[in-house]
CSV table of C-alpha atoms and ligand atoms in Angstrom, one decimal:
chain,number,residue,atom,x,y,z
A,1,UNK,CA,-73.8,-126.1,113.9
A,2,UNK,CA,-74.7,-122.6,112.8
A,3,UNK,CA,-76.8,-122.4,109.7
A,4,UNK,CA,-77.9,-119.5,107.6
A,5,UNK,CA,-81.3,-120.7,106.4
A,6,UNK,CA,-82.0,-118.6,103.4
A,7,UNK,CA,-83.9,-121.2,101.4
A,8,UNK,CA,-84.5,-124.2,103.6
A,9,UNK,CA,-86.1,-124.4,107.0
A,10,UNK,CA,-83.8,-125.7,109.7
A,11,UNK,CA,-85.3,-129.2,109.9
A,12,UNK,CA,-85.2,-129.8,106.2
A,13,UNK,CA,-81.6,-128.6,106.1
A,14,UNK,CA,-80.5,-130.8,109.0
A,15,UNK,CA,-82.1,-133.8,107.3
A,16,UNK,CA,-80.5,-132.9,104.0
A,17,UNK,CA,-77.1,-132.7,105.6
A,18,UNK,CA,-77.5,-136.0,107.5
A,19,UNK,CA,-78.5,-137.7,104.2
A,20,UNK,CA,-75.4,-136.2,102.5
A,21,UNK,CA,-73.2,-137.5,105.3
A,22,UNK,CA,-74.7,-140.9,105.0
A,23,UNK,CA,-74.5,-141.1,101.2
A,24,UNK,CA,-70.9,-140.1,101.3
A,25,UNK,CA,-69.8,-143.3,103.1
A,26,UNK,CA,-66.0,-143.0,103.3
A,27,UNK,CA,-65.7,-140.6,100.3
A,28,UNK,CA,-64.3,-137.1,100.7
A,29,UNK,CA,-65.9,-133.9,99.3
A,30,UNK,CA,-63.0,-132.4,97.3
A,31,UNK,CA,-63.1,-128.8,96.4
A,32,UNK,CA,-61.2,-127.8,93.3
A,33,UNK,CA,-60.8,-124.5,91.4
A,34,UNK,CA,-58.5,-121.6,90.9
A,35,UNK,CA,-56.7,-119.6,93.5
A,36,UNK,CA,-59.3,-117.2,95.1
A,37,UNK,CA,-62.3,-119.4,94.3
A,38,UNK,CA,-63.0,-119.8,98.0
A,39,UNK,CA,-62.1,-123.4,98.4
A,40,UNK,CA,-60.7,-123.0,101.9
A,41,UNK,CA,-63.4,-120.6,103.2
A,42,UNK,CA,-66.3,-122.5,101.7
A,43,UNK,CA,-64.8,-125.9,102.6
A,44,UNK,CA,-64.3,-124.9,106.2
A,45,UNK,CA,-67.9,-123.9,106.5
A,46,UNK,CA,-69.2,-126.9,104.6
A,47,UNK,CA,-67.3,-129.2,106.9
A,48,UNK,CA,-68.9,-127.4,109.9
A,49,UNK,CA,-72.4,-127.8,108.4
A,50,UNK,CA,-71.8,-131.4,107.7
A,51,UNK,CA,-70.0,-132.1,111.0
A,52,UNK,CA,-67.0,-133.4,109.0
A,53,UNK,CA,-63.3,-132.8,109.4
A,54,UNK,CA,-61.9,-130.0,107.2
A,55,UNK,CA,-58.5,-130.6,105.6
A,56,UNK,CA,-56.6,-128.1,103.6
A,57,UNK,CA,-54.1,-129.8,101.3
A,58,UNK,CA,-51.8,-126.8,101.0
A,59,UNK,CA,-51.5,-126.7,104.8
A,60,UNK,CA,-50.8,-130.4,104.9
A,61,UNK,CA,-48.1,-130.0,102.2
A,62,UNK,CA,-46.5,-127.2,104.2
A,63,UNK,CA,-46.6,-129.3,107.4
A,64,UNK,CA,-45.1,-132.3,105.7
A,65,UNK,CA,-42.3,-130.2,104.1
A,66,UNK,CA,-41.7,-128.0,107.1
A,67,UNK,CA,-41.7,-125.1,104.7
A,68,UNK,CA,-44.2,-122.7,103.3
A,69,UNK,CA,-45.4,-123.1,99.7
A,70,UNK,CA,-43.5,-120.0,98.7
A,71,UNK,CA,-40.3,-121.5,100.2
A,72,UNK,CA,-40.9,-124.9,98.5
A,73,UNK,CA,-41.3,-123.2,95.1
A,74,UNK,CA,-38.2,-121.0,95.7
A,75,UNK,CA,-35.9,-123.7,97.0
A,76,UNK,CA,-37.0,-126.8,95.1
A,77,UNK,CA,-39.1,-125.5,92.2
A,78,UNK,CA,-42.7,-126.2,91.0
A,79,UNK,CA,-42.1,-129.8,89.9
A,80,UNK,CA,-41.0,-130.8,93.4
A,81,UNK,CA,-44.0,-129.1,94.9
A,82,UNK,CA,-46.4,-130.9,92.5
A,83,UNK,CA,-44.9,-134.2,93.4
A,84,UNK,CA,-45.4,-133.5,97.1
A,85,UNK,CA,-48.9,-132.3,96.4
A,86,UNK,CA,-49.8,-135.5,94.5
A,87,UNK,CA,-48.4,-137.7,97.4
A,88,UNK,CA,-50.1,-135.7,100.2
A,89,UNK,CA,-53.5,-135.6,98.4
A,90,UNK,CA,-53.3,-139.4,97.8
A,91,UNK,CA,-52.6,-139.9,101.5
A,92,UNK,CA,-55.4,-137.5,102.6
A,93,UNK,CA,-57.9,-139.2,100.4
A,94,UNK,CA,-57.4,-142.4,102.4
A,95,UNK,CA,-58.9,-140.5,105.4
A,96,UNK,CA,-62.4,-139.8,104.3
A,97,UNK,CA,-65.1,-138.8,104.9
A,98,UNK,CA,-64.0,-135.2,105.1
A,99,UNK,CA,-64.1,-132.0,103.3
A,100,UNK,CA,-60.8,-131.5,101.4
A,101,UNK,CA,-59.7,-128.2,99.9
A,102,UNK,CA,-57.0,-128.7,97.2
A,103,UNK,CA,-54.6,-126.1,95.8
A,104,UNK,CA,-55.6,-124.7,92.4
A,105,UNK,CA,-53.1,-126.9,90.4
A,106,UNK,CA,-53.8,-130.2,92.2
A,107,UNK,CA,-56.6,-131.4,89.9
A,108,UNK,CA,-54.4,-130.9,86.8
A,109,UNK,CA,-52.4,-134.0,87.8
A,110,UNK,CA,-54.1,-137.1,86.1
A,111,UNK,CA,-53.2,-139.4,89.0
A,112,UNK,CA,-54.7,-137.0,91.5
A,113,UNK,CA,-57.8,-136.6,89.4
A,114,UNK,CA,-58.2,-140.4,89.2
A,115,UNK,CA,-57.7,-140.7,93.0
A,116,UNK,CA,-60.3,-138.0,93.6
A,117,UNK,CA,-62.7,-139.8,91.3
A,118,UNK,CA,-62.1,-143.1,93.1
A,119,UNK,CA,-62.3,-141.8,96.7
A,120,UNK,CA,-64.2,-138.5,96.5
A,121,UNK,CA,-66.9,-136.3,95.1
A,122,UNK,CA,-65.3,-133.3,93.3
A,123,UNK,CA,-66.8,-129.8,93.3
A,124,UNK,CA,-65.4,-127.1,91.1
A,125,UNK,CA,-65.9,-123.7,92.7
A,126,UNK,CA,-66.1,-121.7,89.5
A,127,UNK,CA,-65.5,-118.0,89.8
A,128,UNK,CA,-65.1,-115.2,87.3
A,129,UNK,CA,-61.9,-113.3,86.7
A,130,UNK,CA,-63.0,-110.2,88.6
A,131,UNK,CA,-64.0,-112.2,91.7
A,132,UNK,CA,-60.7,-114.2,91.6
A,133,UNK,CA,-58.5,-111.2,91.3
A,134,UNK,CA,-60.3,-109.3,94.0
A,135,UNK,CA,-59.8,-112.3,96.4
A,136,UNK,CA,-56.2,-113.1,95.6
A,137,UNK,CA,-55.3,-109.4,95.7
A,138,UNK,CA,-55.8,-109.5,99.5
A,139,UNK,CA,-52.9,-111.8,100.1
A,140,UNK,CA,-49.4,-112.4,98.6
A,141,UNK,CA,-48.5,-116.0,99.5
A,142,UNK,CA,-49.1,-117.5,96.0
A,143,UNK,CA,-45.8,-117.9,94.1
A,144,UNK,CA,-47.6,-118.3,90.7
A,145,UNK,CA,-49.0,-114.8,91.1
A,146,UNK,CA,-45.7,-113.3,92.4
A,147,UNK,CA,-44.2,-113.3,88.9
A,148,UNK,CA,-45.8,-111.2,86.1
A,149,UNK,CA,-49.1,-109.5,85.9
A,150,UNK,CA,-51.6,-111.4,88.1
A,151,UNK,CA,-54.5,-110.7,85.7
A,152,UNK,CA,-52.6,-112.2,82.7
A,153,UNK,CA,-51.5,-115.2,84.8
A,154,UNK,CA,-55.0,-115.8,86.0
A,155,UNK,CA,-56.5,-115.5,82.6
A,156,UNK,CA,-54.1,-118.1,81.3
A,157,UNK,CA,-54.8,-120.4,84.2
A,158,UNK,CA,-58.5,-120.0,83.6
A,159,UNK,CA,-58.1,-121.0,79.9
A,160,UNK,CA,-55.7,-123.9,80.6
A,161,UNK,CA,-57.4,-125.4,83.6
A,162,UNK,CA,-61.1,-124.6,82.8
A,163,UNK,CA,-61.7,-127.7,80.6
A,164,UNK,CA,-60.1,-130.0,83.1
A,165,UNK,CA,-61.9,-128.5,86.1
A,166,UNK,CA,-65.1,-129.1,84.1
A,167,UNK,CA,-64.6,-132.8,84.6
A,168,UNK,CA,-65.6,-132.3,88.3
A,169,UNK,CA,-68.7,-134.2,89.5
A,170,UNK,CA,-70.4,-130.9,90.5
A,171,UNK,CA,-69.9,-127.3,89.4
A,172,UNK,CA,-71.0,-124.4,91.7
A,173,UNK,CA,-70.6,-120.8,90.8
A,174,UNK,CA,-68.6,-119.0,93.5
A,175,UNK,CA,-69.9,-115.5,93.4
A,176,UNK,CA,-69.1,-112.4,95.4
A,177,UNK,CA,-71.7,-113.1,98.1
A,178,UNK,CA,-71.4,-114.3,101.7
A,179,UNK,CA,-69.7,-117.7,101.9
A,180,UNK,CA,-72.7,-119.3,103.5
A,181,UNK,CA,-74.8,-118.6,100.3
A,182,UNK,CA,-72.2,-120.6,98.4
A,183,UNK,CA,-72.1,-123.3,101.0
A,184,UNK,CA,-75.9,-123.6,100.8
A,185,UNK,CA,-75.6,-124.0,97.0
A,186,UNK,CA,-72.9,-126.6,97.4
A,187,UNK,CA,-75.1,-128.6,99.9
A,188,UNK,CA,-78.0,-128.5,97.5
A,189,UNK,CA,-75.9,-129.6,94.5
A,190,UNK,CA,-74.3,-132.4,96.6
A,191,UNK,CA,-77.7,-133.6,97.7
A,192,UNK,CA,-78.9,-133.7,94.1
A,193,UNK,CA,-75.7,-135.5,92.9
A,194,UNK,CA,-75.8,-138.0,95.7
A,195,UNK,CA,-79.5,-138.7,95.1
A,196,UNK,CA,-80.6,-137.4,98.5
A,197,UNK,CA,-82.3,-134.2,97.4
A,198,UNK,CA,-85.8,-135.3,98.4
A,199,UNK,CA,-85.6,-132.9,101.3
A,200,UNK,CA,-86.3,-129.5,99.8
A,201,UNK,CA,-87.7,-126.2,100.8
A,202,UNK,CA,-91.4,-125.6,99.9
A,203,UNK,CA,-90.3,-123.3,97.1
A,204,UNK,CA,-88.0,-125.9,95.6
A,205,UNK,CA,-90.6,-128.6,95.9
A,206,UNK,CA,-93.0,-126.4,94.0
A,207,UNK,CA,-90.4,-126.1,91.3
A,208,UNK,CA,-89.8,-129.8,91.2
A,209,UNK,CA,-93.2,-131.5,91.3
A,210,UNK,CA,-93.3,-135.2,92.0
A,211,UNK,CA,-90.5,-135.2,94.6
A,212,UNK,CA,-91.5,-136.5,98.0
A,213,UNK,CA,-90.4,-135.1,101.3
A,214,UNK,CA,-88.5,-137.5,103.5
A,215,UNK,CA,-90.3,-138.0,106.8
B,1,S3P,C1,-51.6,-123.1,93.2
B,1,S3P,C2,-52.6,-122.7,94.1
B,1,S3P,C3,-52.3,-122.6,95.5
B,1,S3P,C4,-51.0,-123.4,95.9
B,1,S3P,C5,-49.9,-123.1,95.0
B,1,S3P,C6,-50.2,-123.3,93.6
B,1,S3P,C7,-52.0,-123.2,91.7
B,1,S3P,O1,-53.4,-123.0,96.3
B,1,S3P,O2,-51.3,-124.7,95.9
B,1,S3P,O3,-49.6,-121.7,95.2
B,1,S3P,O4,-51.2,-123.9,91.0
B,1,S3P,O5,-53.0,-122.7,91.4
B,1,S3P,P1,-54.8,-122.1,96.3
B,1,S3P,O6,-55.6,-122.5,95.1
B,1,S3P,O7,-55.4,-122.7,97.6
B,1,S3P,O8,-54.4,-120.7,96.4
């Protein structure tokens, strides 16, 4: 496991990650957020840190369909894709613990949201418009951005989806910094949420008096 230890010493981080794994039980860590938020890149690294399987829902949908997402949208339409997405994510959530990255629209489905609540811990990777556009501009495999002005589409998605994404258990800002910095913030937020944040760096302990270090 390679760790970038900006804020925690290695032993503290290892203990923190072990506690997170233990507290999760069979639950999955589910990354949600808009296209370009870094769900796959951060999720992959987070899984590596935690020694958990990483699963990308979009890839699983493509595998199940034997088609790319672009092909599914073109041949069958978005509603068909959404139904497949719901089924695949329901199936994947049976297979926790794992880190599961979902496509940007998945959490908008109420059944999927309920399934994630029941079987996972949700993390909204929240990024601003500039960061999202910079990231999605690098690739062209997203059908929703292939029609119309990507900036206008993204702004609308931010407005429509933001209030729903905000229901996530944890919200982490996904900034334009190396992915490991975000992974580190996610690990700290998870530890706090799961009640296993007793293992903190000296600086963090000083900022939170009264917390004991786990031996
Ligand atoms: C979508 C996001 C995509 C993919 C599909 C639709 C969306 O996933 O599921 O193109 O509705 O936001 P990413 O968020 O991984 O790009």
